[in-house]
Coordinates of C-alpha atoms in Angstrom, one line a residue:
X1 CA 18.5 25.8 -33.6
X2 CA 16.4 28.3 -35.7
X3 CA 12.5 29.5 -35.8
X4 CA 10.5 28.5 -38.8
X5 CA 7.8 30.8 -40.6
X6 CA 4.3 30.6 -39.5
X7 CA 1.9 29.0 -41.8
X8 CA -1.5 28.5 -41.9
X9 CA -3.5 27.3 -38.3
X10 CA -5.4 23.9 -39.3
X11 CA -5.3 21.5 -36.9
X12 CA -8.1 20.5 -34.6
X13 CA -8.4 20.3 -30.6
X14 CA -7.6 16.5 -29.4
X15 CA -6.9 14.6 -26.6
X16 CA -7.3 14.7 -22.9
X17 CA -6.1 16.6 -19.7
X18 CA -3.4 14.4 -17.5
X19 CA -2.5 15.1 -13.8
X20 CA 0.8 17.1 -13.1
X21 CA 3.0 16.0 -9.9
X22 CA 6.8 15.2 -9.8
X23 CA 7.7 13.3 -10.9
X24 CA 4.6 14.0 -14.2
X25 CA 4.7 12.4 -17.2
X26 CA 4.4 15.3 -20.6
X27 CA 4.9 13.5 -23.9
X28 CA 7.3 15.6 -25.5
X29 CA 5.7 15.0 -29.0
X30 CA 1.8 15.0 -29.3
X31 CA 0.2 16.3 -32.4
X32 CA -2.2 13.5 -33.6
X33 CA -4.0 16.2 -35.0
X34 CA -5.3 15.8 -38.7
X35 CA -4.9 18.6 -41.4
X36 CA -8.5 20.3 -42.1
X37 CA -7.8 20.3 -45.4
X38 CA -5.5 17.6 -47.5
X39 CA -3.8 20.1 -49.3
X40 CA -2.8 22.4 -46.3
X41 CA 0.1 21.4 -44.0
X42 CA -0.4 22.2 -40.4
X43 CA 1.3 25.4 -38.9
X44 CA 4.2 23.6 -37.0
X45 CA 5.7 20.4 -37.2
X46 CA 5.6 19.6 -33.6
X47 CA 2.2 20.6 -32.8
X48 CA -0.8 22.8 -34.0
X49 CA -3.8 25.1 -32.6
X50 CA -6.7 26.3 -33.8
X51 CA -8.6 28.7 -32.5
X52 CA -8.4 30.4 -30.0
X53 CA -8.5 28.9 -25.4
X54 CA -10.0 30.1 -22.6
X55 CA -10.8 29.8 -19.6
X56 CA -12.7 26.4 -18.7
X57 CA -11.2 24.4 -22.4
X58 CA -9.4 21.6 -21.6
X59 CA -7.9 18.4 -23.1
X60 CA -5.2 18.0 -24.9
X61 CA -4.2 21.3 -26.5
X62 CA -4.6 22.8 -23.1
X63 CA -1.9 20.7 -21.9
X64 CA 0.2 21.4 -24.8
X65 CA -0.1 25.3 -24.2
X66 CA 0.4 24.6 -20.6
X67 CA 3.9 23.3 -21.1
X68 CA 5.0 26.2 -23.4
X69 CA 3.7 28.9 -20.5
X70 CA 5.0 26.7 -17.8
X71 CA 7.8 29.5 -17.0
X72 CA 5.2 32.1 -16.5
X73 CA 3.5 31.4 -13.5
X74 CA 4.2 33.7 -11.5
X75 CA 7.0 34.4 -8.5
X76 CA 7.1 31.4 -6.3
X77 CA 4.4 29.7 -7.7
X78 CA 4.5 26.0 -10.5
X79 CA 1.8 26.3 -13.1
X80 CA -0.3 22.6 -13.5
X81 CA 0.4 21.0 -16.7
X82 CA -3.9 18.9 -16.4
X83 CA -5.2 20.0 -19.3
X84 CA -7.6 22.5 -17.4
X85 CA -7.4 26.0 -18.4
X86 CA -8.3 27.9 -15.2
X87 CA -7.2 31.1 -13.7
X88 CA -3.7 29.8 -13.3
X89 CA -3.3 29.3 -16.5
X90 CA -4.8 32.6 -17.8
X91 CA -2.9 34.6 -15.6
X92 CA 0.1 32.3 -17.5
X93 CA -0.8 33.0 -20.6
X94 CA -1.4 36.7 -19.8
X95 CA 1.9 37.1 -18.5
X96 CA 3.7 34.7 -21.8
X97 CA 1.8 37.4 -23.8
X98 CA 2.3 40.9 -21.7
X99 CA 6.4 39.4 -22.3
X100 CA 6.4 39.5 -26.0
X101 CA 4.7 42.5 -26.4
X102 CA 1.5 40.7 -27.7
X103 CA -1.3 42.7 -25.8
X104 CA -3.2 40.0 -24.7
X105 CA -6.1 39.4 -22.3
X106 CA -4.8 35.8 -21.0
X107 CA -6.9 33.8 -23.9
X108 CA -5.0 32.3 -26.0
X109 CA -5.0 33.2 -29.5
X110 CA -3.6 33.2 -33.2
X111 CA -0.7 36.3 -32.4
X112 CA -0.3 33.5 -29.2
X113 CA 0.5 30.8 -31.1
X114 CA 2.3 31.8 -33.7
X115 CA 4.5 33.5 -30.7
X116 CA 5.1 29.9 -29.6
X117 CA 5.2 29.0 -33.3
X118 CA 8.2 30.9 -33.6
X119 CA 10.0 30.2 -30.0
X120 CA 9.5 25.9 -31.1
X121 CA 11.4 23.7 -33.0
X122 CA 10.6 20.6 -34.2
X123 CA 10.9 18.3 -31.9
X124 CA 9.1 20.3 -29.2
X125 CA 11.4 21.8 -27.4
X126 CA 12.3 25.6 -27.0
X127 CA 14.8 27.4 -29.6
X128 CA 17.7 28.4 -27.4
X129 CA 17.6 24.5 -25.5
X130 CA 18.0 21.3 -26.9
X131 CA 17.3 17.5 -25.2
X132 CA 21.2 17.3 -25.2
X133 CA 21.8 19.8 -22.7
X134 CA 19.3 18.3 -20.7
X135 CA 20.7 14.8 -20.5
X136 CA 24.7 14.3 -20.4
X137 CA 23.9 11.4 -18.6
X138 CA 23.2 8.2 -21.3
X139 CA 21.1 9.4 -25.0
X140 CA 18.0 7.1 -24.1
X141 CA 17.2 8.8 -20.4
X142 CA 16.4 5.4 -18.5
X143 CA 18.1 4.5 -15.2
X144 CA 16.1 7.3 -13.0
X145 CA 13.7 7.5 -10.4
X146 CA 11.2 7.1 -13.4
X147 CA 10.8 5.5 -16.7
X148 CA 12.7 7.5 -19.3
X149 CA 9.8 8.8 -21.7
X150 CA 8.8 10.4 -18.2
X151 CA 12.3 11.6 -17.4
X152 CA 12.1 12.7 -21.0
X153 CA 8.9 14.8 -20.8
X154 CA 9.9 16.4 -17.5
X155 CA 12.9 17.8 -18.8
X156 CA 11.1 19.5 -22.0
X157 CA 8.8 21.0 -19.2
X158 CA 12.0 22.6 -17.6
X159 CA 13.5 23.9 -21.2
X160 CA 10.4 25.9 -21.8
X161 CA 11.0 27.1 -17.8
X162 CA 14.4 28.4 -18.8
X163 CA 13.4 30.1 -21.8
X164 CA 10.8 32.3 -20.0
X165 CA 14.4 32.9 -17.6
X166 CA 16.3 33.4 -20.3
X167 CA 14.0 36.3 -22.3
X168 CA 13.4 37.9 -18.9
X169 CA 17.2 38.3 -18.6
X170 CA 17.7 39.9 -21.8
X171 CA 17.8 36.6 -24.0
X172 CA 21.1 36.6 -22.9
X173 CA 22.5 32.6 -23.2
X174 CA 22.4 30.3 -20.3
X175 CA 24.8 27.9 -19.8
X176 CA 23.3 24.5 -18.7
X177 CA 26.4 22.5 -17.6
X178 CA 24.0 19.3 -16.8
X179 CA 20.4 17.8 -15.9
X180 CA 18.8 14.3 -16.1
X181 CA 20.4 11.7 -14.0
X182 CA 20.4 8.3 -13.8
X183 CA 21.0 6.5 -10.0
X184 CA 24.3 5.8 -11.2
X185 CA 25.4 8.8 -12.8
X186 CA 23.9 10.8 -10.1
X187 CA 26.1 8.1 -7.4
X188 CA 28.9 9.0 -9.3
X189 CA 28.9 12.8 -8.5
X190 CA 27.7 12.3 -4.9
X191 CA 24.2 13.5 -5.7
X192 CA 21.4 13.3 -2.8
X193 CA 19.6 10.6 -3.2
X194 CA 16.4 11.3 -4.0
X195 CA 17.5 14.4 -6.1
X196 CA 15.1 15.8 -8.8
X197 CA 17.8 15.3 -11.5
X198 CA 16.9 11.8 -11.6
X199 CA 13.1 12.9 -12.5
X200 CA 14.3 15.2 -15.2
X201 CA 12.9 17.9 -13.6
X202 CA 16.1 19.7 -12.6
X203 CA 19.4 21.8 -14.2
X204 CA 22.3 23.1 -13.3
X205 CA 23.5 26.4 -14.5
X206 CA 27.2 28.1 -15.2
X207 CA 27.4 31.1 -14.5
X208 CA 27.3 32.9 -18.3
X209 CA 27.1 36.5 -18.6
X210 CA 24.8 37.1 -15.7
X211 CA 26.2 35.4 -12.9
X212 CA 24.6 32.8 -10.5
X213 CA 23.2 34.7 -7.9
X214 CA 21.1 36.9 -10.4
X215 CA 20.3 33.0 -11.8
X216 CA 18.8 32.0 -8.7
X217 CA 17.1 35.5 -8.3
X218 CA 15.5 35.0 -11.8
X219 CA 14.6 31.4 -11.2
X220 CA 12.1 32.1 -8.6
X221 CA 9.4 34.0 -11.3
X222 CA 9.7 30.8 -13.2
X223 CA 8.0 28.0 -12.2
X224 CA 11.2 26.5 -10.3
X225 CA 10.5 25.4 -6.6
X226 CA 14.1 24.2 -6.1
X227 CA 16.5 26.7 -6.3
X228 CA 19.9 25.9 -4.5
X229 CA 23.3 28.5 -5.5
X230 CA 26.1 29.9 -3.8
X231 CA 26.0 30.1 0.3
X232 CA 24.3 26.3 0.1
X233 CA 26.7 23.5 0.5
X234 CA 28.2 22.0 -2.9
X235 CA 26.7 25.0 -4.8
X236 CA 29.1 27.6 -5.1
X237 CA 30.0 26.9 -8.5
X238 CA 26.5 26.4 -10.5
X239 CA 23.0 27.4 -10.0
X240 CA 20.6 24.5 -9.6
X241 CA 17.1 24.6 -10.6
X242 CA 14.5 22.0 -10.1
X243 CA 10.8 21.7 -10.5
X244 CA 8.3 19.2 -8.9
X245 CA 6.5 18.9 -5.5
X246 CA 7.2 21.2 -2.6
X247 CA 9.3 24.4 -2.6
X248 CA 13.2 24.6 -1.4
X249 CA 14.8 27.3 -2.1
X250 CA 18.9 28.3 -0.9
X251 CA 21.3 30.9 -1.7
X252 CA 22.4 31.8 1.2
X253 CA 25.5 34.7 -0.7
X254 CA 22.2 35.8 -3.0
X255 CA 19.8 36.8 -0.4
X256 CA 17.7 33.6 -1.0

């Protein structure tokens, strides 16, 4: 996966705000968006802004950015992808830009997008993570606790998690070793039953360069309220990380 240059910001604002809850649905391609101009082609082939958002926008391009700064919520917390830019979301976007060196006061604008610009490839997900490593389960994400363009979207919400994790840590590589499940690939490796992999919310994490307790440590400034490593029971040998409802966090041998 590479970034692609920036080119000119045309697009217009569309759509509305949806509801996030695990498991929540996040199309992981909307950019309906006409060109301006016919002769100008939009800045990104996945989707384009224009302008600049602040507090009390909302709609769709809300919800777009909301996904992209979904790892930057702040320790412990999940940022809402609704479509309603409110203080969580500024303080998101503050944080996205204070991490990239960008200077920003939590409003979203051009040097803010054409950040994202450059961390996006085409197909809406993050540069360093793909769908692939997301789903080793089946190549069309049904069979889960929900239908698979929901299983889908969920999992594009967790990639942008990890790549917040991942340029905290250094932009060192993260090994995912696995994530969306269906109820019979998740019975065939004993998973719990009602286990976020099979809302595409969750992943599971070698160990890389950086180990998996300082994984799990990491994980909990990044929008992940499941975080299970080694000290909990069948996790000694991966790092799991999960969004959705509620918080859960174990790791026992990490301090967590």
């Amino acid at each position: 996966m590479s970034s692609r240059p920036v080119r000119v910001l045309v697009s217009v604002l569309t759509g509305a705000g949806l509801a996030f809850a695990a498991p929540a649905a996040v199309p992981a391609i909307a950019n309906s968006a006409p060109a301006a101009a016919a002769d100008a082609a939009p800045a990104d082939a996945c989707y384009t802004w224009s302008g600049t958002l602040g507090e009390g926008a909302s709609g769709e391009a809300v919800r777009q950015l909301q996904i992209r700064v979904a790892g930057y919520p702040g320790t412990g917390s999940q940022l809402a992808v609704d479509g309603e830019f409110g203080p969580a979301t500024k303080a998101a976007v503050q944080r996205f830009q204070s991490a990239y060196g960008l200077g920003g006061d939590g409003t979203a604008d051009e040097a803010t997008f054409n950040k994202i610009y450059e961390l996006q490839d085409d197909d809406c997900s993050p540069v360093n993570f793909d769908y692939g490593e997301l789903n080793n389960c089946n190549s069309d994400w049904s069979g889960g606790k929900v239908d698979a363009a929901t299983a889908r979207s969920n999992a594009l919400v967790t990639m942008w998690k990890l790549q917040a994790m991942r340029h905290a840590m250094g932009d060192k590589p993260i090994t995912v070793n696995g994530g969306f499940r269906s109820v019979s690939c998740n019975d065939a490796v004993g998973g719990a039953a009602n286990s976020r992999h099979l809302y595409g919310h969750a992943a599971d994490l070698g160990a890389g360069s950086q180990g998996f307790c300082a994984l799990a440590q990491a994980a909990r400034d990044h929008g992940f309220t499941e975080i299970l490593g080694p000290g909990y029971p069948g996790h000694d040998d991966h790092t799991h990380v999960a969004g959705g409802e509620g918080q859960f966090w174990s790791a026992p041998d990490c301090g967590i």
